[in-house]
Short mmCIF file of C-alpha atoms in Angstrom, two decimals:
data_model
loop_
_atom_site.label_atom_id
_atom_site.label_comp_id
_atom_site.label_asym_id
_atom_site.label_seq_id
_atom_site.Cartn_x
_atom_site.Cartn_y
_atom_site.Cartn_z
CA MET A 156 90.87 105.21 97.61
CA LEU A 157 93.57 104.93 100.28
CA VAL A 158 95.21 108.32 99.71
CA ARG A 159 92.24 110.40 98.54
CA LYS A 160 92.04 112.56 101.69
CA VAL A 161 94.98 112.56 104.08
CA VAL A 162 95.28 113.99 107.59
CA ILE A 163 98.87 115.09 108.26
CA ALA A 164 99.72 115.37 111.97
CA MET A 165 102.17 118.21 112.55
CA ASP A 166 103.92 119.38 115.72
CA PHE A 167 106.48 121.59 113.89
CA SER A 168 109.35 119.33 114.87
CA PRO A 169 111.96 118.48 112.20
CA ALA A 170 110.34 115.05 111.88
CA SER A 171 106.84 116.34 111.19
CA SER A 172 108.14 118.93 108.72
CA LYS A 173 109.68 116.11 106.69
CA LEU A 174 106.21 114.60 106.26
CA LEU A 175 105.56 117.16 103.55
CA ASN A 176 108.19 115.42 101.41
CA CYS A 177 105.70 112.56 101.05
CA VAL A 178 102.95 114.68 99.51
CA GLN A 179 103.97 114.55 95.84
CA GLU A 180 103.98 110.75 95.74
CA LEU A 181 100.54 110.74 97.33
CA VAL A 182 99.37 113.16 94.63
CA ASP A 183 100.64 110.74 92.00
CA ASN A 184 98.51 108.06 93.65
CA GLY A 185 95.30 110.08 93.79
CA LEU A 186 95.61 112.56 96.67
CA GLU A 187 92.86 115.18 96.44
CA GLU A 188 92.81 116.88 99.82
CA VAL A 189 95.06 117.41 102.85
CA VAL A 190 93.99 118.29 106.39
CA LEU A 191 96.86 119.73 108.43
CA VAL A 192 96.30 119.04 112.13
CA HIS A 193 98.08 120.29 115.24
CA VAL A 194 97.01 119.43 118.77
CA ILE A 195 97.87 121.75 121.66
CA ASP A 196 98.57 119.62 124.72
CA LEU A 197 96.51 121.28 127.43
CA ARG A 198 98.24 119.23 130.12
CA ILE A 199 101.51 121.08 129.63
CA GLY A 200 101.65 124.53 131.22
CA GLU A 201 102.70 127.44 129.02
CA ASP A 202 103.72 131.01 129.87
CA ARG A 203 101.46 132.33 127.12
CA SER A 204 97.68 132.04 126.85
CA ILE A 205 96.07 129.23 124.87
CA VAL A 206 94.49 131.84 122.61
CA SER A 207 97.88 133.27 121.57
CA ILE A 208 99.32 129.79 121.05
CA GLN A 209 96.35 128.82 118.92
CA LYS A 210 96.65 131.96 116.78
CA GLU A 211 100.38 131.40 116.19
CA THR A 212 99.77 127.74 115.35
CA GLU A 213 97.03 128.59 112.87
CA GLU A 214 99.34 131.05 111.11
CA LYS A 215 102.05 128.40 110.79
CA LEU A 216 99.65 125.79 109.44
CA GLN A 217 98.07 128.29 107.06
CA ALA A 218 101.50 129.05 105.59
CA VAL A 219 101.98 125.33 104.91
CA ALA A 220 98.47 125.09 103.44
CA GLU A 221 99.21 127.94 101.04
CA GLU A 222 102.32 126.15 99.79
CA LEU A 223 100.26 123.02 99.14
CA LYS A 224 97.63 125.04 97.30
CA LYS A 225 100.36 126.30 94.94
CA LYS A 226 100.76 122.63 93.95
CA ASN A 227 97.00 122.44 93.24
CA ILE A 228 96.34 120.46 96.42
CA THR A 229 93.22 121.34 98.38
CA ALA A 230 94.37 122.00 101.96
CA LYS A 231 92.76 123.10 105.17
CA ILE A 232 93.90 123.38 108.77
CA SER A 233 92.65 122.27 112.16
CA VAL A 234 94.07 123.33 115.52
CA LEU A 235 92.72 121.39 118.49
CA GLY A 236 93.37 121.16 122.20
CA GLY A 237 93.62 117.97 124.20
CA PHE A 238 95.28 114.56 124.01
CA ALA A 239 97.01 114.40 120.64
CA ALA A 240 96.29 110.79 119.67
CA SER A 241 92.57 110.90 120.42
CA GLU A 242 92.13 114.30 118.77
CA ILE A 243 93.91 113.18 115.60
CA ALA A 244 91.80 110.00 115.50
CA HIS A 245 88.65 112.09 116.02
CA ILE A 246 89.40 114.63 113.27
CA ALA A 247 90.27 111.81 110.84
CA GLU A 248 86.89 110.20 111.49
CA LYS A 249 85.03 113.50 111.34
CA GLU A 250 86.71 114.42 108.02
CA GLU A 251 86.18 110.90 106.68
CA ALA A 252 89.88 110.81 105.89
CA SER A 253 91.23 107.88 103.94
CA MET A 254 94.61 107.94 105.72
CA ILE A 255 96.61 109.59 108.51
CA LEU A 256 100.27 110.48 107.89
CA ILE A 257 102.43 110.81 111.01
CA GLY A 258 106.09 110.58 112.02
CA SER A 259 107.44 108.08 114.54
CA ILE A 260 109.78 110.44 116.43
CA GLY A 261 108.44 112.45 119.35
CA LYS A 262 109.87 115.66 120.78
CA SER A 263 111.20 113.96 123.88
CA ILE A 264 112.74 110.53 124.48
CA LEU A 265 111.65 110.60 128.11
CA ARG A 266 108.14 111.54 127.13
CA GLU A 267 107.98 108.58 124.74
CA ILE A 268 109.22 106.16 127.40
CA PHE A 269 106.90 107.24 130.19
CA LEU A 270 103.77 108.46 128.43
CA GLY A 271 103.83 106.61 125.13
CA SER A 272 104.32 108.47 121.86
CA THR A 273 101.40 109.99 119.97
CA THR A 274 102.04 107.66 117.06
CA PHE A 275 101.70 104.42 118.99
CA ASP A 276 98.74 105.64 121.01
CA LEU A 277 97.10 106.65 117.74
CA ILE A 278 97.43 103.29 116.01
CA ARG A 279 95.71 101.61 118.95
CA MET A 280 92.61 103.79 118.85
CA THR A 281 92.01 104.90 115.25
CA THR A 282 89.95 103.09 112.62
CA THR A 283 91.66 105.08 109.84
CA PRO A 284 94.71 103.68 108.00
CA VAL A 285 97.96 105.16 109.34
CA LEU A 286 101.18 105.70 107.39
CA ILE A 287 104.08 105.93 109.85
CA GLU A 288 107.09 107.73 108.43
CA LYS A 289 110.56 106.68 109.55
CA TYR A 290 113.78 108.69 109.50
CA ARG A 291 117.54 108.41 109.42
CA LYS A 292 120.24 110.93 110.29
CA ASP A 293 122.64 112.18 107.63
CA GLU A 294 126.30 113.09 108.12
CA ASP A 295 125.28 116.40 109.67
CA GLU A 296 122.96 114.64 112.16
CA GLU A 297 119.95 116.07 110.35
CA LEU A 298 116.79 113.96 110.02
CA GLN A 299 116.00 112.68 106.54
CA ASN A 300 113.13 110.57 105.23
CA ILE A 301 114.15 106.93 104.87
CA CYS A 302 112.66 106.96 101.39
CA ILE A 303 110.50 109.31 99.36
CA SER A 304 109.08 106.70 96.97
CA LYS A 305 107.20 104.80 99.63
CA PHE A 306 105.33 102.40 97.35
CA GLN A 307 108.23 101.42 95.12
CA LYS A 308 109.14 98.16 96.90
CA ILE A 309 106.70 96.97 99.53
CA VAL A 310 106.63 94.07 101.99
CA VAL A 311 103.14 92.66 102.52
CA PRO A 312 102.64 90.09 105.32
CA VAL A 313 99.73 87.75 104.53
CA ASP A 314 97.93 85.42 106.93
CA PHE A 315 95.09 84.59 104.48
CA SER A 316 92.48 86.27 106.66
CA LYS A 317 89.81 88.76 105.57
CA CYS A 318 92.06 91.47 107.00
CA SER A 319 94.91 90.45 104.71
CA GLN A 320 92.56 90.43 101.74
CA LEU A 321 91.49 93.98 102.57
CA VAL A 322 95.13 95.08 102.45
CA LEU A 323 95.66 93.35 99.10
CA ASP A 324 92.53 95.00 97.68
CA GLU A 325 93.77 98.44 98.78
CA ILE A 326 97.15 97.84 97.12
CA LYS A 327 95.44 96.92 93.85
CA GLU A 328 93.77 100.33 93.82
CA MET A 329 97.06 102.23 93.95
CA LYS A 330 97.49 104.20 90.74
CA SER A 331 101.23 104.03 90.34
CA GLY A 332 104.60 103.65 91.97
CA ILE A 333 104.63 99.96 92.94
CA ASP A 334 107.49 98.25 91.11
CA GLU A 335 108.01 95.27 93.38
CA MET A 336 106.35 93.55 96.32
CA ILE A 337 107.42 90.81 98.69
CA LEU A 338 104.51 88.63 99.79
CA MET A 339 105.37 86.79 102.97
CA SER A 340 103.72 84.39 105.39
CA VAL A 341 105.06 83.18 108.72
CA ALA A 342 104.23 79.83 110.29
CA GLU A 343 104.38 79.04 113.98
CA HIS A 344 106.52 76.13 115.10
CA GLY A 345 104.68 72.84 114.48
CA GLU A 346 104.90 69.63 116.44
CA THR A 347 107.05 67.93 113.79
CA ARG A 348 109.36 69.04 110.99
CA GLU A 349 107.07 67.32 108.49
CA GLU A 350 104.09 69.31 109.74
CA VAL A 351 106.00 72.58 109.39
CA GLU A 352 107.10 71.73 105.85
CA ARG A 353 103.51 70.88 104.92
CA ILE A 354 102.29 74.23 106.26
CA LEU A 355 105.03 76.17 104.46
CA GLU A 356 104.29 74.40 101.18
CA ASP A 357 100.61 75.27 101.57
CA TYR A 358 101.56 78.91 102.20
CA ARG A 359 103.78 78.98 99.09
CA THR A 360 100.98 77.64 96.92
CA ARG A 361 98.46 80.17 98.21
CA LEU A 362 100.92 83.07 97.94
CA GLU A 363 101.71 82.11 94.34
CA GLU A 364 98.02 82.42 93.47
CA ILE A 365 97.98 85.92 94.97
CA ALA A 366 101.27 86.80 93.27
CA GLU A 367 99.88 86.02 89.82
CA GLU A 368 97.16 88.64 90.26
CA PHE A 369 99.77 91.34 90.89
CA ARG A 370 102.13 90.10 88.19
CA SER A 371 99.28 90.56 85.72
CA LEU A 372 99.32 94.24 86.78
CA GLY A 373 103.00 94.53 85.85
CA ILE A 374 104.36 94.27 89.40
CA THR A 375 107.36 92.07 90.18
CA VAL A 376 106.46 89.75 93.05
CA LYS A 377 108.69 87.69 95.33
CA ILE A 378 107.43 84.98 97.67
CA LYS A 379 108.86 84.38 101.15
CA VAL A 380 107.70 81.86 103.79
CA ASP A 381 109.41 81.22 107.11
CA VAL A 382 108.98 79.92 110.64
CA GLY A 383 109.37 82.05 113.75
CA LEU A 384 108.25 85.28 115.38
CA PRO A 385 106.25 87.20 112.74
CA SER A 386 107.20 90.75 113.80
CA LYS A 387 110.91 89.97 113.81
CA LEU A 388 110.82 88.20 110.46
CA ILE A 389 108.81 91.01 108.88
CA THR A 390 111.19 93.75 110.03
CA THR A 391 114.25 91.67 109.10
CA THR A 392 112.86 90.95 105.64
CA ALA A 393 112.13 94.65 105.08
CA GLU A 394 115.76 95.47 105.89
CA GLN A 395 117.27 92.64 103.86
CA GLU A 396 115.16 93.51 100.83
CA ASN A 397 115.80 97.25 101.23
CA ALA A 398 112.04 97.75 101.15
CA THR A 399 110.48 101.20 100.99
CA LEU A 400 107.36 100.30 102.98
CA VAL A 401 105.71 97.56 105.04
CA VAL A 402 101.96 97.32 104.43
CA MET A 403 99.91 95.26 106.85
CA ALA A 404 96.57 94.92 108.59
CA THR A 405 95.84 95.74 112.17
CA ARG A 406 92.86 94.33 113.96
CA GLY A 407 92.57 97.09 116.55
CA ALA A 408 92.75 94.69 119.48
CA GLY A 409 92.21 97.51 121.96
CA LEU A 410 94.51 99.31 124.38
CA LEU A 411 94.50 96.72 127.18
CA LYS A 412 95.20 93.71 124.98
CA SER A 413 97.86 95.60 123.06
CA LEU A 414 99.64 96.65 126.24
CA LEU A 415 99.53 93.24 127.92
CA LEU A 416 100.03 90.86 125.02
CA GLY A 417 101.48 92.98 122.27
CA SER A 418 100.56 92.49 118.61
CA THR A 419 102.45 91.90 115.39
CA SER A 420 101.42 95.22 113.90
CA ASP A 421 102.35 97.14 117.04
CA ALA A 422 105.74 95.43 117.24
CA VAL A 423 106.49 96.02 113.56
CA SER A 424 105.50 99.68 113.89
CA ARG A 425 107.86 100.15 116.81
CA HIS A 426 110.88 98.21 115.58
CA SER A 427 110.81 98.60 111.81
CA LYS A 428 113.41 100.97 110.39
CA ARG A 429 111.24 101.22 107.30
CA PRO A 430 107.99 103.18 106.98
CA VAL A 431 104.88 101.21 107.92
CA LEU A 432 101.33 101.51 106.59
CA LEU A 433 98.73 100.01 108.92
CA ILE A 434 95.24 99.32 107.58
CA PRO A 435 92.56 98.56 110.19
CA CYS A 436 90.29 95.75 109.10
CA GLY A 437 87.21 96.94 110.96
CA LYS A 438 85.93 99.01 113.83
#
């Protein structure tokens, strides 16, 4: 089950604190256990000792864990030292977590530009599904979750691969909360207009077959096919449809390939204003 055991990455920033707003919906969909994780970056010098920092961090996480326990959620904490992305990926694998929940805003804009944010380093190296929360600022310039009901209206890109089928199977296992989904496929530019139309018609037919499975579960399904750059069309569709989440597969192409060539999942994660759930299709 996708949300059975969730690692929540916390750095005590306003963004990470807002991740706790997502917990109740996860409970409604089968959440059983939470692992609260904080990584102390040993590369950054501190005036205090690592031991004192660790103790203070553990106390903060324990306070959060106690609040979760009041809601009958099993919660434990883990304070680690090292490179945040790799440590979060490691603890998720060690705990056999079903998902990692993390925010997309780092503490420093400059740090994100020059070093790469923890979130985007994480999605390149982990084999655990990652739910990336997104935020907006209210009238008082305070961060707010884009949406609390993440699974209410989801955009699901489909390329008819085994990876896409894995994503669809995971969605079918969700207990509740999905009212509507937009199934979409994107074709590359063909040699002729007739060829493109033939491809799009084939995509529509195959998407309709998938849609019927979800309609039988009581979910409203919309079909969308288009031609162009997949990442741009996916993010644009999510905005136009006022979606609450984009759910897609990631093939874990590896750091070098991702840096040099880019990938659809990486681009969507970076540019989408809507939360994104990435499901790796294999180690």
